[in-house]
Coordinates of C-alpha atoms and ligand atoms in Angstrom, one line a residue:
M1 CA -6.5 13.6 -192.4
K2 CA -6.7 15.1 -188.9
S3 CA -3.5 15.2 -186.8
R4 CA -1.7 17.2 -184.2
G5 CA 1.6 19.1 -184.3
A6 CA 3.7 21.7 -182.5
I7 CA 3.3 25.1 -184.1
I8 CA 4.7 28.5 -183.6
R9 CA 2.1 31.2 -184.2
Q10 CA 4.6 34.1 -184.1
A11 CA 8.2 34.7 -183.3
P12 CA 9.3 35.3 -180.6
G13 CA 6.9 32.7 -179.2
K14 CA 6.6 29.1 -177.9
F15 CA 5.5 25.8 -179.3
E16 CA 1.8 25.2 -179.0
I17 CA 0.1 21.9 -179.8
A18 CA -2.6 22.4 -182.4
D19 CA -5.0 20.2 -184.3
L20 CA -3.9 20.0 -187.9
L21 CA -5.3 18.9 -191.3
V22 CA -2.6 17.0 -193.2
D23 CA -3.0 16.9 -197.0
D24 CA -3.1 13.6 -198.9
P25 CA 0.1 13.1 -200.8
R26 CA 0.2 14.4 -204.4
Q27 CA 2.4 12.9 -207.0
N28 CA 6.0 12.6 -205.7
E29 CA 4.8 13.0 -202.1
L30 CA 4.4 10.7 -199.1
R31 CA 2.3 10.9 -196.0
V32 CA 4.3 9.6 -193.1
K33 CA 3.2 8.6 -189.6
M34 CA 6.0 10.0 -187.4
V35 CA 7.8 7.7 -185.0
A36 CA 10.4 10.1 -183.5
S37 CA 11.8 13.6 -183.9
G38 CA 14.9 15.1 -182.3
L39 CA 14.7 18.5 -180.6
C40 CA 17.4 20.5 -182.5
H41 CA 18.4 24.0 -181.4
S42 CA 17.5 25.3 -184.9
D43 CA 13.8 24.9 -184.1
D44 CA 14.4 26.9 -181.0
H45 CA 16.0 29.5 -183.2
M46 CA 12.6 29.6 -185.0
T47 CA 10.8 30.3 -181.8
T48 CA 13.1 33.1 -180.8
G49 CA 12.9 34.7 -184.3
D50 CA 16.7 34.2 -184.8
L51 CA 15.7 32.1 -187.8
P52 CA 12.7 33.7 -189.4
V53 CA 10.4 31.7 -191.7
A54 CA 8.1 33.1 -194.4
V55 CA 4.8 31.9 -193.0
Y56 CA 3.4 31.7 -189.5
P57 CA 2.0 29.6 -188.0
V58 CA 4.7 27.2 -188.8
C59 CA 4.9 23.6 -187.7
G60 CA 8.4 22.9 -186.4
G61 CA 10.8 20.0 -186.6
H62 CA 13.4 19.0 -189.1
E63 CA 15.1 15.9 -187.6
G64 CA 12.9 12.8 -187.7
G65 CA 11.8 9.5 -189.0
G66 CA 8.5 7.6 -189.6
I67 CA 6.6 5.1 -191.5
V68 CA 5.0 5.8 -194.9
E69 CA 1.2 5.5 -194.6
A70 CA 0.2 6.8 -198.1
V71 CA 2.1 7.2 -201.3
G72 CA 1.1 9.8 -203.9
P73 CA -0.2 8.6 -207.4
N74 CA 2.5 7.6 -209.8
T75 CA 5.2 7.9 -207.2
P76 CA 7.6 5.0 -207.7
G77 CA 10.2 3.8 -205.2
Y78 CA 8.1 4.0 -202.0
E79 CA 5.5 1.7 -200.5
V80 CA 3.1 1.9 -197.5
G81 CA 5.0 0.5 -194.5
D82 CA 8.5 1.8 -195.7
K83 CA 10.6 3.5 -193.0
V84 CA 12.0 6.9 -193.9
I85 CA 14.3 9.3 -192.3
F86 CA 13.8 12.9 -193.5
S87 CA 16.5 15.1 -194.9
F88 CA 15.9 18.7 -193.9
L89 CA 17.6 19.6 -197.1
P90 CA 15.8 18.3 -200.2
A91 CA 17.9 16.7 -202.9
C92 CA 16.4 16.9 -206.4
G93 CA 19.3 14.9 -207.9
K94 CA 19.4 17.0 -211.0
C95 CA 20.7 20.5 -210.2
R96 CA 24.3 21.6 -210.5
W97 CA 24.9 20.9 -206.8
C98 CA 23.2 17.5 -206.5
S99 CA 25.0 16.4 -209.7
T100 CA 28.4 17.3 -208.4
G101 CA 28.2 15.7 -205.0
H102 CA 26.9 18.7 -203.0
Q103 CA 23.3 17.6 -202.3
N104 CA 23.3 19.7 -199.1
L105 CA 23.3 22.7 -201.4
C106 CA 20.5 21.5 -203.7
D107 CA 18.8 24.4 -205.4
L108 CA 15.5 23.3 -203.8
G109 CA 16.9 24.3 -200.5
A110 CA 16.2 27.9 -201.4
N111 CA 12.5 27.0 -200.6
A112 CA 13.2 25.3 -197.3
L113 CA 12.0 28.2 -195.1
L114 CA 9.0 29.2 -197.3
G115 CA 6.6 26.7 -195.7
A116 CA 4.6 26.0 -198.9
R117 CA 5.0 23.3 -201.5
W118 CA 8.0 24.4 -203.6
D119 CA 6.4 23.4 -206.9
D120 CA 3.1 25.1 -206.0
P121 CA 4.0 28.0 -203.7
T122 CA 0.5 29.0 -202.8
S123 CA -0.4 25.5 -201.6
F124 CA 0.3 24.2 -198.1
R125 CA 0.5 20.6 -197.0
L126 CA -0.7 21.5 -193.4
Q127 CA -3.6 23.6 -192.3
L128 CA -5.3 24.5 -189.0
E129 CA -8.8 23.2 -188.7
D130 CA -10.3 26.5 -189.8
G131 CA -8.3 26.4 -193.1
T132 CA -5.4 28.7 -192.0
P133 CA -2.3 27.5 -193.9
V134 CA 0.5 26.2 -191.7
G135 CA 4.0 26.5 -193.0
Q136 CA 6.2 23.4 -192.9
A137 CA 9.6 23.8 -191.3
L138 CA 12.2 22.8 -194.0
G139 CA 9.3 21.3 -196.0
I140 CA 8.9 18.4 -193.5
S141 CA 7.6 19.5 -190.0
T142 CA 8.7 16.5 -188.0
F143 CA 6.9 17.9 -184.9
A144 CA 3.6 16.5 -186.2
E145 CA 2.1 13.1 -185.6
H146 CA 1.6 12.8 -189.4
T147 CA 3.2 14.9 -192.1
T148 CA 3.2 15.0 -195.9
V149 CA 6.5 15.6 -197.6
A150 CA 8.1 15.6 -201.0
V151 CA 10.0 12.4 -201.9
D152 CA 13.0 14.6 -202.3
S153 CA 13.1 15.0 -198.5
A154 CA 12.7 11.3 -197.6
I155 CA 15.4 8.7 -197.4
K156 CA 14.2 5.2 -197.4
V157 CA 15.9 3.1 -194.7
P158 CA 15.8 -0.7 -193.9
A159 CA 12.9 -2.2 -192.0
D160 CA 15.0 -3.0 -189.0
T161 CA 16.0 0.7 -188.4
P162 CA 15.3 1.9 -184.9
L163 CA 13.8 5.2 -185.8
E164 CA 13.6 6.4 -182.2
K165 CA 17.4 6.6 -182.3
A166 CA 18.2 6.9 -186.0
C167 CA 16.1 10.0 -186.3
L168 CA 19.2 11.9 -185.2
L169 CA 20.7 11.1 -188.6
G170 CA 18.3 13.7 -190.1
C171 CA 20.3 16.5 -188.5
A172 CA 22.5 16.2 -185.5
A173 CA 24.6 13.3 -186.7
G174 CA 25.1 14.3 -190.3
T175 CA 25.7 17.9 -189.3
G176 CA 28.2 17.2 -186.6
W177 CA 30.0 14.2 -188.1
G178 CA 30.2 15.9 -191.5
S179 CA 31.5 19.2 -190.0
A180 CA 34.6 17.3 -188.9
V181 CA 34.9 14.8 -191.8
N182 CA 33.7 16.7 -194.8
T183 CA 33.8 20.4 -194.1
G184 CA 36.8 20.3 -191.8
G185 CA 38.7 17.6 -193.6
V186 CA 40.1 16.3 -190.4
R187 CA 43.1 14.0 -191.0
A188 CA 44.9 11.3 -189.1
G189 CA 46.9 12.8 -186.3
D190 CA 45.1 16.1 -186.2
T191 CA 44.3 18.2 -183.2
V192 CA 40.7 19.3 -183.3
L193 CA 39.1 21.9 -181.1
I194 CA 35.3 21.7 -180.8
L195 CA 33.3 24.6 -179.3
G196 CA 30.1 23.3 -177.8
S197 CA 29.0 19.8 -177.0
G198 CA 25.3 19.5 -177.7
G199 CA 23.8 17.2 -180.3
I200 CA 26.0 18.6 -183.1
G201 CA 29.2 18.9 -181.1
A202 CA 29.0 15.3 -179.7
N203 CA 28.7 14.1 -183.3
A204 CA 31.5 16.4 -184.5
V205 CA 33.6 14.6 -181.8
Q206 CA 32.8 11.3 -183.3
G207 CA 33.6 12.5 -186.9
A208 CA 36.9 13.8 -185.7
V209 CA 37.7 10.5 -184.0
H210 CA 36.7 8.5 -187.0
A211 CA 38.8 10.6 -189.3
G212 CA 41.8 9.8 -187.1
A213 CA 42.3 12.9 -185.0
A214 CA 44.9 12.3 -182.3
R215 CA 43.4 15.0 -180.0
V216 CA 39.8 16.0 -179.8
I217 CA 39.4 18.9 -177.4
V218 CA 35.9 19.9 -176.5
V219 CA 34.9 23.1 -174.8
D220 CA 31.6 23.4 -173.0
P221 CA 30.7 25.1 -169.7
V222 CA 28.3 22.3 -168.7
A223 CA 30.0 19.4 -166.9
F224 CA 27.4 16.8 -168.0
K225 CA 28.0 17.7 -171.7
R226 CA 31.7 17.5 -171.3
D227 CA 31.3 14.0 -169.8
V228 CA 29.2 12.8 -172.7
A229 CA 31.8 14.2 -175.1
L230 CA 34.5 12.2 -173.3
S231 CA 32.3 9.1 -173.5
V232 CA 32.0 9.3 -177.3
G233 CA 35.7 9.8 -177.9
A234 CA 36.9 13.3 -177.0
T235 CA 40.4 13.1 -175.5
H236 CA 40.0 16.3 -173.5
A237 CA 37.0 18.4 -172.3
V238 CA 37.4 21.8 -170.7
E239 CA 35.2 24.6 -169.5
T240 CA 36.5 27.6 -171.4
V241 CA 37.8 28.4 -174.8
E242 CA 41.0 29.8 -173.3
E243 CA 41.7 26.4 -171.7
G244 CA 40.9 24.6 -175.0
T245 CA 43.1 26.8 -177.1
A246 CA 46.0 26.5 -174.6
L247 CA 45.6 22.7 -174.7
A248 CA 45.6 22.7 -178.5
Q249 CA 48.8 24.8 -178.5
S250 CA 50.4 22.5 -175.9
F251 CA 50.0 19.5 -178.3
T252 CA 51.2 21.4 -181.4
N253 CA 54.4 23.1 -180.4
G254 CA 52.5 26.3 -179.8
Q255 CA 50.9 26.4 -183.2
G256 CA 47.2 25.6 -182.5
A257 CA 44.5 23.2 -183.6
D258 CA 44.4 21.9 -187.2
V259 CA 40.6 22.3 -187.3
A260 CA 38.2 24.2 -185.0
I261 CA 34.5 23.5 -185.2
V262 CA 32.0 25.9 -183.8
T263 CA 28.8 24.2 -182.6
V264 CA 27.7 26.5 -179.8
G265 CA 23.9 27.1 -179.2
V266 CA 23.7 30.7 -180.3
I267 CA 26.6 31.8 -182.4
T268 CA 28.0 35.3 -182.6
G269 CA 31.0 36.6 -184.6
D270 CA 33.0 36.5 -181.4
H271 CA 32.8 32.7 -181.2
I272 CA 34.3 32.5 -184.7
G273 CA 37.0 35.0 -183.7
Q274 CA 37.9 32.7 -180.7
A275 CA 38.1 29.6 -183.0
F276 CA 40.1 31.5 -185.5
A277 CA 42.7 32.4 -182.7
G278 CA 42.8 28.7 -181.8
V279 CA 43.9 27.3 -185.2
R280 CA 47.4 27.0 -186.6
K281 CA 48.7 28.5 -189.8
Q282 CA 46.5 27.2 -192.7
G283 CA 44.1 25.9 -190.0
T284 CA 40.4 25.6 -190.7
V285 CA 37.5 27.1 -188.7
V286 CA 34.2 25.3 -189.4
V287 CA 31.2 27.3 -188.6
T288 CA 28.2 25.1 -188.1
A289 CA 26.2 26.8 -185.3
L290 CA 23.3 29.2 -186.0
G291 CA 22.6 32.6 -184.4
N292 CA 20.5 35.6 -185.2
A293 CA 20.0 35.8 -188.9
T294 CA 20.7 39.5 -189.0
E295 CA 24.1 39.2 -187.3
V296 CA 27.0 40.4 -189.5
G297 CA 30.7 40.6 -188.9
I298 CA 33.5 38.3 -187.7
P299 CA 36.2 40.0 -185.6
V300 CA 39.4 38.4 -187.0
P301 CA 42.7 40.1 -187.4
L302 CA 43.0 40.6 -191.2
L303 CA 46.8 40.1 -191.2
E304 CA 46.4 36.8 -189.4
L305 CA 43.9 35.7 -192.0
I306 CA 46.2 36.6 -194.9
L307 CA 49.7 35.9 -193.6
F308 CA 48.7 32.7 -191.9
E309 CA 46.3 31.6 -194.7
K310 CA 43.7 30.6 -192.1
K311 CA 40.3 29.4 -193.5
I312 CA 36.8 30.0 -192.3
K313 CA 34.2 27.7 -193.8
G314 CA 30.5 27.6 -193.3
S315 CA 29.0 24.2 -193.0
L316 CA 25.4 23.1 -193.9
F317 CA 24.4 19.6 -192.8
G318 CA 28.2 19.0 -192.5
S319 CA 28.6 19.3 -196.2
S320 CA 27.0 15.9 -196.4
N321 CA 25.0 14.3 -199.3
P322 CA 21.8 13.2 -197.5
R323 CA 21.0 10.4 -200.0
A324 CA 24.4 8.8 -199.5
D325 CA 25.4 9.9 -196.0
I326 CA 22.3 9.2 -194.0
P327 CA 22.5 5.5 -195.0
K328 CA 26.2 5.5 -194.5
L329 CA 25.9 6.9 -190.9
L330 CA 23.0 4.5 -190.3
D331 CA 25.4 1.7 -191.2
L332 CA 28.0 3.0 -188.8
Y333 CA 25.4 3.2 -186.1
Q334 CA 24.2 -0.3 -186.7
A335 CA 27.8 -1.5 -186.6
G336 CA 28.3 0.2 -183.2
I337 CA 30.8 2.7 -184.5
L338 CA 28.6 5.8 -184.4
K339 CA 27.0 6.3 -181.0
L340 CA 23.5 7.7 -181.0
D341 CA 21.8 6.0 -178.0
E342 CA 24.3 7.7 -175.7
L343 CA 23.3 11.1 -177.0
I344 CA 19.6 10.8 -176.4
T345 CA 19.2 12.1 -172.9
T346 CA 15.4 12.2 -172.6
E347 CA 12.4 11.2 -174.6
Y348 CA 9.3 13.4 -174.5
A349 CA 5.6 13.2 -175.5
L350 CA 4.7 15.8 -178.2
D351 CA 2.7 17.7 -175.6
D352 CA 5.9 18.2 -173.5
I353 CA 8.0 19.8 -176.3
N354 CA 8.5 23.0 -174.4
Q355 CA 9.8 21.1 -171.4
G356 CA 12.3 19.5 -173.8
Y357 CA 13.5 22.8 -175.0
E358 CA 13.7 24.1 -171.4
D359 CA 15.9 21.1 -170.6
M360 CA 18.1 21.8 -173.6
H361 CA 18.6 25.4 -172.4
A362 CA 19.3 24.3 -168.9
G363 CA 22.1 22.0 -170.2
R364 CA 20.2 18.9 -169.1
N365 CA 20.1 17.3 -172.6
I366 CA 22.5 16.4 -175.3
R367 CA 19.5 15.5 -177.5
G368 CA 15.9 15.4 -176.4
V369 CA 13.7 13.2 -178.7
I370 CA 9.9 13.3 -179.1
R371 CA 8.4 9.8 -179.3
F372 CA 5.1 9.7 -181.1
Ligands
CXF20 C1 19.7 24.2 -189.9 C2 20.2 25.0 -191.0 C3 19.3 26.2 -191.3 C4 17.9 25.8 -191.4 C5 17.4 25.0 -190.3 C6 18.2 23.8 -190.0 N1 20.5 23.1 -189.7 C7 20.5 22.4 -188.6 O1 19.9 22.4 -187.6
ZN21 ZN1 19.0 20.8 -186.8

């Protein structure tokens, strides 16, 4: 069918709204009419080239939800009219990782930046009108009015789910909340230091609070973002990492935070070094943010790593299991425990996507959301 979506023709570049042809679903696929999609910084990393993909043009977007409008042949479990939230990481349910409770590391994820169908790598679910293949970001491309996806990427949710808010569960909420609860293993009474209070950081705050942290210290240079962090449970919000570290030390007899979570917009090794300096002996640094894919090296004093047994852990989708954790977080949202409405600063039309990213860069948004 004919549709429209935000594509990147080359990196560095900008989003451009293009007419698209969207494939009918094959077996184990769904075609979905999109309702809403969050503007995650990772899509911006695709436009800058920090996060290269295998095929350009690529249609962006990896955080969204919509309504099933066509189900592939012999594809049980889904019906036209079902609401789904996408998981930007497919979960096959069968590989070593899926079967041991690490769906975020499903082996299918290796194909997530390839753009083509992973079971038929020369075939693309999206095309330009002249037949040029269009890669799908993370196999889903939520910046399109309609998209066809593998069922492995779609989590069915109840009919009363407000997708215009719950779309955040596809990335920001699971990534941030899970960075604190799962990857960081925050425990009751902990002091947690969070660098960056965008869509991920504000959810990391909530995860830390839900896990029982006594102090949740957020560092962000933007006053508005600090205020939002405080409104969703941060106990302290400061402008600089030096202030944040000093506060963490003041609460811990000089030792430092139990867990530090790095969710800044564009990460460098230096951010990890700063977080590393902010945690106590055996403390954990959770690295969630993305930066340039070619960046290597983390400046940490080796002796401190070894003698203090500090830990640095990468975190992908907050070490969450999409099939279990998206419904769980939806339940917390519906119960009023997880705040999402408060994190959605502005809604945009698809055609205004570049304005949305401008607002993100200017610090005007926690999360911008496209409403289709
Ligand atoms: C990212 C992880 C790397 C691929 C794009 C999505 N996660 C969250 O935004
Ligand atoms: Zn994301």
